[in-house]
XYZ file of C-alpha atoms in Angstrom:
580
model
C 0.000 0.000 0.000
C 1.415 3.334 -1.290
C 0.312 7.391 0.652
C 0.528 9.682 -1.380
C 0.575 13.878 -0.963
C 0.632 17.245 -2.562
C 3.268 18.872 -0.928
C 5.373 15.693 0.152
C 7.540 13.158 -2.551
C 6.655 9.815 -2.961
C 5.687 7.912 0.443
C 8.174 4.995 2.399
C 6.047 1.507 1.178
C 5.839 0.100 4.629
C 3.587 -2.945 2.995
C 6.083 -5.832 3.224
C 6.485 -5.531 7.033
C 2.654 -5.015 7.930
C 1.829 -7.894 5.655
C 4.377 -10.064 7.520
C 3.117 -9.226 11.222
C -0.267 -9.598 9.286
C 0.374 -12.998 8.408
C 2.048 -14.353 11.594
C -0.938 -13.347 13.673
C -3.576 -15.032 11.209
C -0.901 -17.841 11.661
C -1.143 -17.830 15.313
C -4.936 -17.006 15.515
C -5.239 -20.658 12.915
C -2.204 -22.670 15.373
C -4.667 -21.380 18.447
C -7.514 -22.406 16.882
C -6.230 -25.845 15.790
C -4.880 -26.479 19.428
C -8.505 -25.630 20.668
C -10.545 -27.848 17.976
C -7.518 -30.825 19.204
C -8.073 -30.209 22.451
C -12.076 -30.464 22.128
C -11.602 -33.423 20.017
C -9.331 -34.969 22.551
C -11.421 -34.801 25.858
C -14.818 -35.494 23.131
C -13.075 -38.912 22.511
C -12.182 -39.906 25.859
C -16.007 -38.815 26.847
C -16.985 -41.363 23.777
C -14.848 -44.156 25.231
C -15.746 -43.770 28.701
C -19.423 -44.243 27.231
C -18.639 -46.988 25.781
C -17.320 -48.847 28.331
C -19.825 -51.417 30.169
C -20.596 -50.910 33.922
C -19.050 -53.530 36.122
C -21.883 -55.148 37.485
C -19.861 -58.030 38.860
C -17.838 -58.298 42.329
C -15.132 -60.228 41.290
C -17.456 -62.893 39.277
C -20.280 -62.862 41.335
C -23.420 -60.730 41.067
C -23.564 -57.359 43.618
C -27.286 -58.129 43.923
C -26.455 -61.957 45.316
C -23.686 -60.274 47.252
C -25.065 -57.388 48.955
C -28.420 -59.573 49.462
C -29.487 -60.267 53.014
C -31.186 -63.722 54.071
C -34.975 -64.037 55.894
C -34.608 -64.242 59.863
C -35.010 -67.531 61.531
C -37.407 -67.644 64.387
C -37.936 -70.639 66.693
C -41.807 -71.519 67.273
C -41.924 -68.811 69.824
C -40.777 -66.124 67.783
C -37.215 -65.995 69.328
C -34.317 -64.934 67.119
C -32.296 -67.741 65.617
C -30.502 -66.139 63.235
C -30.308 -62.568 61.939
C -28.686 -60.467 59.285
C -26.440 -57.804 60.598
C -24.926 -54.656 58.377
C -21.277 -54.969 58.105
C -18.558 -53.109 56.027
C -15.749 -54.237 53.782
C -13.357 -52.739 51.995
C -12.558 -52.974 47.945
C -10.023 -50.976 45.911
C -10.111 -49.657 42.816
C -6.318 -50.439 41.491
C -6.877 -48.158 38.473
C -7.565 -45.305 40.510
C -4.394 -46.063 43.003
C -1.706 -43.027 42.176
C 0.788 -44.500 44.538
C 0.580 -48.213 45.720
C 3.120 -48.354 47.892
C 2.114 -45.337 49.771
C -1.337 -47.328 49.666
C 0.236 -50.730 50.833
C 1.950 -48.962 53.646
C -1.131 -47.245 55.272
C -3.294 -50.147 55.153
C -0.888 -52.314 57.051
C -1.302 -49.811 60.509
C -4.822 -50.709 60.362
C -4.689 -53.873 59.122
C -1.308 -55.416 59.955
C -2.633 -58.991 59.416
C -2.280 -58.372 55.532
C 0.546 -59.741 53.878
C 2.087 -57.084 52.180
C 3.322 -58.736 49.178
C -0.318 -60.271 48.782
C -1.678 -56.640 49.288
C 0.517 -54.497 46.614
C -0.212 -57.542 43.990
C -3.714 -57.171 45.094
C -3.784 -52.909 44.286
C -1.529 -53.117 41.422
C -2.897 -52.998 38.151
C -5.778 -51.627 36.013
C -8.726 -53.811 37.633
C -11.713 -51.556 38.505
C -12.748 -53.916 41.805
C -10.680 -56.291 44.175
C -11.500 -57.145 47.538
C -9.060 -56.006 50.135
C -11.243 -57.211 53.697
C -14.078 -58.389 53.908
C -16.874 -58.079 57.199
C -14.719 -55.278 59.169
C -15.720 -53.702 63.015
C -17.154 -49.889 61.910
C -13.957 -49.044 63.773
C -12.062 -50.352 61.361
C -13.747 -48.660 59.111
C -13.448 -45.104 60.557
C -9.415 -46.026 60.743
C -9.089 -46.610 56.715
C -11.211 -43.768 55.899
C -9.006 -41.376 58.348
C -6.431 -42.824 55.696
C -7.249 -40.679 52.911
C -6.018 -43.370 50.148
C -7.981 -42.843 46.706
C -8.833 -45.951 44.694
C -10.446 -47.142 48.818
C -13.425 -47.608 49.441
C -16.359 -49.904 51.281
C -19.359 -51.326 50.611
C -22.375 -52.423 53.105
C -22.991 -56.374 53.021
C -24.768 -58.339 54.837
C -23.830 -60.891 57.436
C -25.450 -63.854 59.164
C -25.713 -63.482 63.106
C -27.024 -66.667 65.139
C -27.719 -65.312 68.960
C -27.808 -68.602 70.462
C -23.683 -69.617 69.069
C -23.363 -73.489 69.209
C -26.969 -73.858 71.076
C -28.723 -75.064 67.776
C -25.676 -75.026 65.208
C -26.956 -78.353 63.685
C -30.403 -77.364 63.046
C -28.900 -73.800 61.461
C -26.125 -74.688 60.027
C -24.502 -71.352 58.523
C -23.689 -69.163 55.265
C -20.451 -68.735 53.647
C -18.619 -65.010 53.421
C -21.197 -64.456 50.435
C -24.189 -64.959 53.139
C -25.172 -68.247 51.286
C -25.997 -71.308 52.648
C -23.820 -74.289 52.740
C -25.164 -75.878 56.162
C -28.034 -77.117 57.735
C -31.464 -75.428 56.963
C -29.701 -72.428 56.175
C -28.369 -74.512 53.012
C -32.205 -75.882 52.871
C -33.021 -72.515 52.419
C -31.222 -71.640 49.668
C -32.607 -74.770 47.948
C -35.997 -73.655 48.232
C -36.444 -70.041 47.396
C -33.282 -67.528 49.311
C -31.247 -67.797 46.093
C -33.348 -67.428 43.659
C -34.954 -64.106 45.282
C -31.266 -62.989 45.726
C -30.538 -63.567 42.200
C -33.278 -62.010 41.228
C -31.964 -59.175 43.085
C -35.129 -59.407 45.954
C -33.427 -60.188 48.568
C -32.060 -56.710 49.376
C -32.679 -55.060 52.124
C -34.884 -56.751 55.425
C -37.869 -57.060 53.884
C -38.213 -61.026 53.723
C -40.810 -62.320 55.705
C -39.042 -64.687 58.855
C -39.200 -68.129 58.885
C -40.611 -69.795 61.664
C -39.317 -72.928 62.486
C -40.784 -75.820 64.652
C -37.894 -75.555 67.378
C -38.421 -74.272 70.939
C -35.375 -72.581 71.991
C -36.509 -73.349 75.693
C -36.275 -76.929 74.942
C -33.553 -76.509 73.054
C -31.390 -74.846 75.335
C -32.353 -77.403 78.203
C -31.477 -80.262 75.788
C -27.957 -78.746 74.794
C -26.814 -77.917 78.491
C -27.674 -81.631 79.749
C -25.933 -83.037 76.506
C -22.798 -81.004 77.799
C -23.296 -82.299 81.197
C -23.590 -85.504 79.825
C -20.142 -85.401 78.292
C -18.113 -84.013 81.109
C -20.157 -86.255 84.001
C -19.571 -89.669 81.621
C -16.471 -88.570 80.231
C -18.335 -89.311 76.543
C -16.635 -88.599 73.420
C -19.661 -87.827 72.115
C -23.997 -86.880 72.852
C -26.948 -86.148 71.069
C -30.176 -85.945 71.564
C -33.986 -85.456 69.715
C -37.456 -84.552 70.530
C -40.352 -84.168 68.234
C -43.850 -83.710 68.779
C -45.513 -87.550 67.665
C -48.418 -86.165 66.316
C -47.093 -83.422 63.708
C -43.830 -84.581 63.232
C -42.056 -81.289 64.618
C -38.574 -81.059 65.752
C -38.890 -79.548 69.217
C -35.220 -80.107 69.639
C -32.200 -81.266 68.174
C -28.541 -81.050 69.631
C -25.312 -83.216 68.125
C -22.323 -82.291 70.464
C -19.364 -82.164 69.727
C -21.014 -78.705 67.910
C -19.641 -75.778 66.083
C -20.105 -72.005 66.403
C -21.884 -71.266 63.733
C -20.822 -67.372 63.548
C -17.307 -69.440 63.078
C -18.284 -71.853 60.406
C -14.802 -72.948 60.104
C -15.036 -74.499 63.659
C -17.492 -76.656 61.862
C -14.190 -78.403 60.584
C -13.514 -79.567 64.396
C -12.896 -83.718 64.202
C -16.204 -85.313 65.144
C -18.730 -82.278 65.112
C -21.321 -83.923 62.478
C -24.845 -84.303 63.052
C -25.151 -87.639 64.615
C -28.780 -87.451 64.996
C -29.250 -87.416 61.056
C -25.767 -87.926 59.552
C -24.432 -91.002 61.871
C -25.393 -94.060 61.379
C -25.591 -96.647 64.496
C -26.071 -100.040 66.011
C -29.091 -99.219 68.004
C -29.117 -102.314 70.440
C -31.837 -102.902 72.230
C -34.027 -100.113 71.802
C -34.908 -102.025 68.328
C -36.441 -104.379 70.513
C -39.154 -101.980 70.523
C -39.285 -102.204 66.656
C -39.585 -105.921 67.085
C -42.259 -106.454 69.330
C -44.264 -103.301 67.353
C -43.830 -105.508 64.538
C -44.970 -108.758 66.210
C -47.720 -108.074 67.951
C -49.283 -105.678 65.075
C -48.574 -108.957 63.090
C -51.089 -110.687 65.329
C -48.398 -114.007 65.444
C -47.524 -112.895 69.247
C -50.055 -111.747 71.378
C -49.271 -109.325 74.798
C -50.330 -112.539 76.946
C -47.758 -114.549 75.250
C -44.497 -116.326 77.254
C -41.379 -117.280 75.633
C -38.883 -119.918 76.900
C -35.300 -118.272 77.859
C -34.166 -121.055 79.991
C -31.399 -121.650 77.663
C -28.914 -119.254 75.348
C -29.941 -119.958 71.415
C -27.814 -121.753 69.216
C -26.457 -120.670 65.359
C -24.222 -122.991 64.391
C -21.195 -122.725 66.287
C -22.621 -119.077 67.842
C -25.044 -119.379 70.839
C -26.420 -115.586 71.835
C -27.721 -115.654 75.435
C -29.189 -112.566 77.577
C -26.541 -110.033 79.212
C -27.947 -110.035 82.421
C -30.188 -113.008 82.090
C -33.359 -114.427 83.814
C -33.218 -118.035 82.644
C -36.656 -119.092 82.700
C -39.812 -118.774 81.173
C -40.756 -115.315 80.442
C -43.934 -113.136 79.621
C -43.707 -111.173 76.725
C -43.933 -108.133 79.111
C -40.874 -109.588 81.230
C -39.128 -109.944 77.787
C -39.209 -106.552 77.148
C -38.440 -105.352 80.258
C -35.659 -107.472 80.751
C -34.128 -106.937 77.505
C -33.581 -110.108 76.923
C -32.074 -110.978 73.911
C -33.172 -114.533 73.708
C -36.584 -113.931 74.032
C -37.194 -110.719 71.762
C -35.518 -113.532 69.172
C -38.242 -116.224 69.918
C -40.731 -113.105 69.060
C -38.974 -112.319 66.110
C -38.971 -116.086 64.486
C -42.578 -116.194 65.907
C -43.767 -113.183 63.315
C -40.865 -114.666 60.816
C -37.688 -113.909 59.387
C -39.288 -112.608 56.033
C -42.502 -110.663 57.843
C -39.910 -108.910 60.113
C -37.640 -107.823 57.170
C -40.756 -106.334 55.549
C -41.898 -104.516 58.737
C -38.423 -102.568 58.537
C -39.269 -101.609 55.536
C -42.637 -99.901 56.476
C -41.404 -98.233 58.825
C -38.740 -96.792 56.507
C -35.069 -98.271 57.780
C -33.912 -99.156 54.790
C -34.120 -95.281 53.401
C -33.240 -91.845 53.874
C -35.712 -90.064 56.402
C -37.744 -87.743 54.662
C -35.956 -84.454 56.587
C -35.052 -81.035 55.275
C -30.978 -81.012 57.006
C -28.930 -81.729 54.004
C -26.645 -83.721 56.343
C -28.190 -87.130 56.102
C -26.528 -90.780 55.739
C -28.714 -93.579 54.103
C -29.200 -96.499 57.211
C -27.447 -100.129 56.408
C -29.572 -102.533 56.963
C -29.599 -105.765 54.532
C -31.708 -106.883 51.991
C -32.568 -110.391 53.299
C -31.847 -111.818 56.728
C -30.282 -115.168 57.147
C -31.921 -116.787 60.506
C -28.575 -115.534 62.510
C -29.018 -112.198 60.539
C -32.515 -112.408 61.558
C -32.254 -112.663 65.280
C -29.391 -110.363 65.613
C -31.201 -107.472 64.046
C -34.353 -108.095 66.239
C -32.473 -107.021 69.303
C -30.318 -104.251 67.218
C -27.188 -105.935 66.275
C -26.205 -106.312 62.224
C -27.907 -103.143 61.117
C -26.980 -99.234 61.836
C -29.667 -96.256 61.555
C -29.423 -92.853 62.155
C -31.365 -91.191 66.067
C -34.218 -89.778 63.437
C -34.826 -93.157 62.504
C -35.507 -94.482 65.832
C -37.374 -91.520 66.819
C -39.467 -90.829 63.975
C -40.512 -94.909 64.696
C -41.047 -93.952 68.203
C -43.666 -91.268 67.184
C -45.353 -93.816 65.231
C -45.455 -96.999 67.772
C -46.913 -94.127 70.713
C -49.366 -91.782 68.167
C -51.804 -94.548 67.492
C -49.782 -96.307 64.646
C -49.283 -93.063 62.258
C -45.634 -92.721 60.582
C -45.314 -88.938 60.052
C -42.432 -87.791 58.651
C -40.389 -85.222 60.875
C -39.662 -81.384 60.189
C -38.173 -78.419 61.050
C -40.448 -75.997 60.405
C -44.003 -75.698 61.893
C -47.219 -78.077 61.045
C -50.584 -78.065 62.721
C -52.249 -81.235 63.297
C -54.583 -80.432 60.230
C -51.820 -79.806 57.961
C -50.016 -83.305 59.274
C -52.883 -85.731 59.388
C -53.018 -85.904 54.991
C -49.245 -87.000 55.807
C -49.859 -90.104 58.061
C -49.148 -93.734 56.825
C -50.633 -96.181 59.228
C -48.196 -98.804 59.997
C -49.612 -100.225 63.260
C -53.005 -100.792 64.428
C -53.927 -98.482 67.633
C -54.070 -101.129 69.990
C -50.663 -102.190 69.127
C -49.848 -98.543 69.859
C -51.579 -99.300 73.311
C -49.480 -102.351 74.089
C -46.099 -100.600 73.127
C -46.938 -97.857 75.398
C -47.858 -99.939 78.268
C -44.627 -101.833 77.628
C -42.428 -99.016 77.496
C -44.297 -97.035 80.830
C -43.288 -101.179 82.280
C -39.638 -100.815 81.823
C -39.505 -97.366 83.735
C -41.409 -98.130 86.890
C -41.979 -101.994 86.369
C -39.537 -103.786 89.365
C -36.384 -104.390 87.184
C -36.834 -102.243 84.008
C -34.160 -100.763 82.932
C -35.594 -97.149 82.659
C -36.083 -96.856 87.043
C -33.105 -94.475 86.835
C -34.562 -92.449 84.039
C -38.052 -92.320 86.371
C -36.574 -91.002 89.316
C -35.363 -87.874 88.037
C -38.892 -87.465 85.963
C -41.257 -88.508 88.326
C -44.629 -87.643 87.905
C -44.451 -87.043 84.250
C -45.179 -90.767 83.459
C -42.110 -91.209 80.772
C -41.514 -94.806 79.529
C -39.128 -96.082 77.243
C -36.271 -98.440 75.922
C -32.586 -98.492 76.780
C -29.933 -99.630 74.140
C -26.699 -100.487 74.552
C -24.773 -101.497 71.375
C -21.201 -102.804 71.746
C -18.803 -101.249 69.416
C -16.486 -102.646 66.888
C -13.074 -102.390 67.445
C -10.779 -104.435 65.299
C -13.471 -106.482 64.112
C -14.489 -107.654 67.634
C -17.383 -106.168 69.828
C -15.947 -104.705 72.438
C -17.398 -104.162 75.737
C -15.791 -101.389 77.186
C -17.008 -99.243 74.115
C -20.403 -98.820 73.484
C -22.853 -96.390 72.383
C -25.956 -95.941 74.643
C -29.223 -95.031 73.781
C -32.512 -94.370 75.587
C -35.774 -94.154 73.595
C -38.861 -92.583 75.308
C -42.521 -91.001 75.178
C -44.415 -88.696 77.303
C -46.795 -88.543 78.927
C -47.547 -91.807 78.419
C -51.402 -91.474 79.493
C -51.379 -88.880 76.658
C -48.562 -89.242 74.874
C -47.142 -85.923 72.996
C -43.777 -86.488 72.713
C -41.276 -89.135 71.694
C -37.247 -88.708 72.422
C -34.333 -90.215 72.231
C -31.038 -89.493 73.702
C -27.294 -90.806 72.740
C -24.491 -90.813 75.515
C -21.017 -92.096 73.134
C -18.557 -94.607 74.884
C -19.515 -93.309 78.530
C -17.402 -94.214 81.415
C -19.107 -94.909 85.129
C -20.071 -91.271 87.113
C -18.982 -93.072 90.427
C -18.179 -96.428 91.717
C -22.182 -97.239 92.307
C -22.886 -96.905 89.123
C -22.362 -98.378 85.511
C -21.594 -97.945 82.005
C -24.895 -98.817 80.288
C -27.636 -96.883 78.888
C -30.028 -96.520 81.885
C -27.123 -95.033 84.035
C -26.276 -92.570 81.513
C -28.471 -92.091 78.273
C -31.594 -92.887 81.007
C -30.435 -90.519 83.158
C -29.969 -87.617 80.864
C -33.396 -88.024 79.653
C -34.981 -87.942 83.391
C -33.206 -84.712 83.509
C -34.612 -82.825 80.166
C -38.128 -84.612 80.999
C -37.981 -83.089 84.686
C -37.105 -79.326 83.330
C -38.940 -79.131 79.752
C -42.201 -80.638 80.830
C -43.470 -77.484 82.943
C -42.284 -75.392 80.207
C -44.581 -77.387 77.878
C -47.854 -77.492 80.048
C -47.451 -80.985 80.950
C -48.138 -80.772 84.743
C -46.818 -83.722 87.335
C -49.538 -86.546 88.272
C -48.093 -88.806 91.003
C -51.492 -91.158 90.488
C -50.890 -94.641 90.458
C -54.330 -94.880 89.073
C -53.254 -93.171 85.641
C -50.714 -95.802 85.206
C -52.904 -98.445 85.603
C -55.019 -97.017 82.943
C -52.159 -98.055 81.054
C -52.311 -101.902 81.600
C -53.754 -103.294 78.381
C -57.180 -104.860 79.740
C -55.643 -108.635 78.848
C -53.133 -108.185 81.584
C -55.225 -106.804 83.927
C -55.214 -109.666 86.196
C -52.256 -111.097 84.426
C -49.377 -113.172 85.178
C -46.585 -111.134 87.711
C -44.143 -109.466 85.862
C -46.757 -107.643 83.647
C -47.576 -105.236 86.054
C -46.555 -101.764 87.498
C -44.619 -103.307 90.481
């Protein structure tokens, strides 16, 4: 550009230099503008990306919904706690979001020194977007971490299983894993049913589930648990357990295996010898199968209550000959039989009904199967297929066969109810909602007989039940003692048995069948002994004497309500078959 005037020469071109600062600012103005678009396109892409990545919805493989999801309550029929859901925290990472791990590593250790620290930098190193670092901390804790300050830390609120009673009822409850799923007991049962699917279906969050009521009284529970411990330290056992159902619904009232576990610890579960022996062990009963056999004889009509049975003389198989322990030696009633125990003559009522007959009766009243039960923790019973005649008479006195406590008790229920088999449970059943379920397997005056029998051998002179009477007297309690030799090196021996003790009461109305296991007991004193009246007997006096006020039964010293027992045929019958 050229200026141009009158009175002045021609003008300095100064167009070269404007049109250079001209260009570098139009140059700048485009490198600004270019820098601006980048940067827009930069931060636009990384906003497209981070849109396009996919939520984590998973906790290290497993569903946050099945996680984070809480369990129904457990009440006992009473509406007692059994087992709760607590709100706990626990602590993730996000490694990706970690600017220094070390620094990280280090500060977690002062609150939780327990971490190995080579596990822990592994564990925050890295681009993962969860990883567990602690799982189920105090609140505490948690205020510690978060004074911490670390970024890339962080908790979340899960849900934990709480059981108020500890080891009281651990093998009805069994317990949840760190996920608060069941892997135990009817917590397991649970999950089976209808827990996991509403917690993977994502219902199960919060504390809205309805409780589930189960048919256990935690009064009779606890009584039955703190005489089973007694048991063990005043018989030096290695083992007790013990059962009580109500005979005309099938309830569990109580059930107690010791030794137990904790289940707020279910890793104590792993403790040698804490299984379920009332529905996962197997046993020789002994002679409380007796009761089986004469159920099965009499109902059978080939032996009748009036009947007598020659046991002068020890019975001979082949080069075998199986006599009574403590035996009479003489003619006995069938009463005196069963009083007695003896061996010899519960045999000759056994080949009276038949080899073949008696096999059959086991099988209706369900010892060759699994009881129908909702515990996961169940063994199937051994008993044979066929007896051979020696077969045959061992297994009518409880030798050659092993069932599980709910065997014997659920057949209890039956031989004292009238002759109904009703399968046992663990949550609650009204008599209208159990009566559909009965299978009659004896005739009600067969039920009579084994009551009277049973009510015999605990006030009858020489039963084997007098010890059990005197701690329970009043509360008319009968029932059968067992006590089955065990096998060691592929001999019975005698100084290890298992004892047994099965019962009803009140007999005059019964309600409730029991029965009680005392494992390789030793003598309390020198005045007493090592079979199943002094132990197993005694321990059920005991739970009788304490549970039956809490269950409305009240005490009737009447001798006139035991003789209402007496079946009319023995009325004025031979001695032995009365209540003296």
């Amino acid at each position: 550009m050229a200026v141009i005037g009158d009175n002045f020469g021609p003008t300095i071109a100064l167009e070269g230099a404007r049109k250079a600062r001209g260009n570098l600012t139009q140059a700048r103005i485009r490198w600004m503008i270019l820098a601006i678009v980048l940067g827009f396109g930069l931060v636009g892409g990384r906003l497209v990306q981070l849109g396009m990545v996919e939520n984590d919805t998973t906790i290290e493989g497993q569903a946050r919904d099945v996680i984070t999801a809480t369990r129904p309550p457990i009440l006992d029929r009473n509406g007692l706690e059994m087992a709760v859901d607590i709100r706990v925290p626990s602590l993730f990472a996000e490694p990706r979001r970690i600017i220094d791990v070390e620094e990280a590593v280090q500060k977690l250790r002062t609150v939780l020194p327990d971490l190995d620290e080579d596990w822990l930098r592994n564990r925050l190193t890295g681009d993962k977007g969860f990883v567990w670092v602690q799982r189920e901390l105090s609140p505490a804790i948690q205020d510690k971490i978060m004074g911490l300050g670390i970024p890339g830390i962080d908790f979340i609120t899960e849900s934990k299983r709480f059981y108020p009673g500890m080891t009281e009822a651990s093998h009805i409850l069994g317990s949840t894993n760190i996920d608060n799923q069941g892997i135990a007991g009817i917590e397991r049962h649970m999950d089976g049913e209808n827990v996991a699917l509403l917690q993977e279906l994502g219902l199960a969050r919060g504390n809205a589930l309805a409780p589930v009521e189960l048919s256990v009284d935690m009064r009779v529970q606890h009584v039955m648990h703190e005489q089973l411990v007694d048991a063990m330290t005043r018989y030096q056992a290695i083992a007790a357990a013990g059962v009580m159902v109500d005979i005309h619904t099938g309830e569990v009232i109580a059930l107690a295996s010791l030794p137990d576990f904790n289940p707020n610890d279910p890793k104590s579960a792993l403790v040698k010898d804490s299984f379920n022996r009332i529905t996962s062990g197997i046993f020789e009963p002994g002679s409380i199968f007796k009761t089986v056999t004469m159920a099965g004889a009499l109902d059978s009509g080939a032996v009748r209550i009036t009947d007598q049975f020659d046991a002068r003389f020890g019975i001979r198989f082949g080069r075998f000959t199986i006599d009574d322990f403590h035996g009479k030696h003489r003619i006995l009633s069938l009463p005196e039989v069963f009083k007695f125990s003896s061996n010899i003559g519960t045999i000759r009522v056994m080949q009276a009904m038949g080899k073949d007959n008696f096999r059959t009766f086991l099988s209706t009243m369900g010892f060759d199967q699994r009881v129908p039960f909702e515990l996961p923790e169940m063994r199937v019973p051994t008993v044979p297929k066929s007896f051979s005649e020696v077969g045959a008479a061992t297994a009518s006195f409880g030798h050659g066969l092993s069932v599980s406590p709910l065997h014997m008790v659920t057949a209890y229920s039956a031989f004292v109810n009238g002759g109904n088999y009703i399968p046992p449970t663990l949550y609650k059943r009204s008599v209208a909602e159990s009566e559909p379920l009965y299978r009659q397997v004896i005739q009600p005056a067969t039920s009579e007989a084994i009551r009277y029998l049973m009510r015999l051998n605990a006030i009858g002179s020489g039963g084997s039940g007098g010890q059990m009477n005197k701690l329970a007297l009043g509360f008319r309690v009968g029932g059968k003692t067992g006590t089955a030799e065990k096998v060691v090196d592929g001999r019975y021996s005698s100084s290890k048995v298992t004892n047994f003790f099965g019962s009803a009461f009140p007999l005059d109305n019964p309600r409730y069948a029991m029965v009680i296991m005392v494992d390789e007991p030793k003598a309390e004193n020198a005045q007493t002994g090592t079979t199943a009246g002094w132990n197993a007997g005694q321990v059920t006096g005991r739970i009788v004497q304490r549970i039956a006020p809490m269950l409305g039964i009240a005490p009737d010293f009447s001798p006139l309500v035991d003789d209402s027992l007496v079946p009319a045929a023995l009325r004025n019958g031979p001695p032995g078959s009365q209540f003296n």
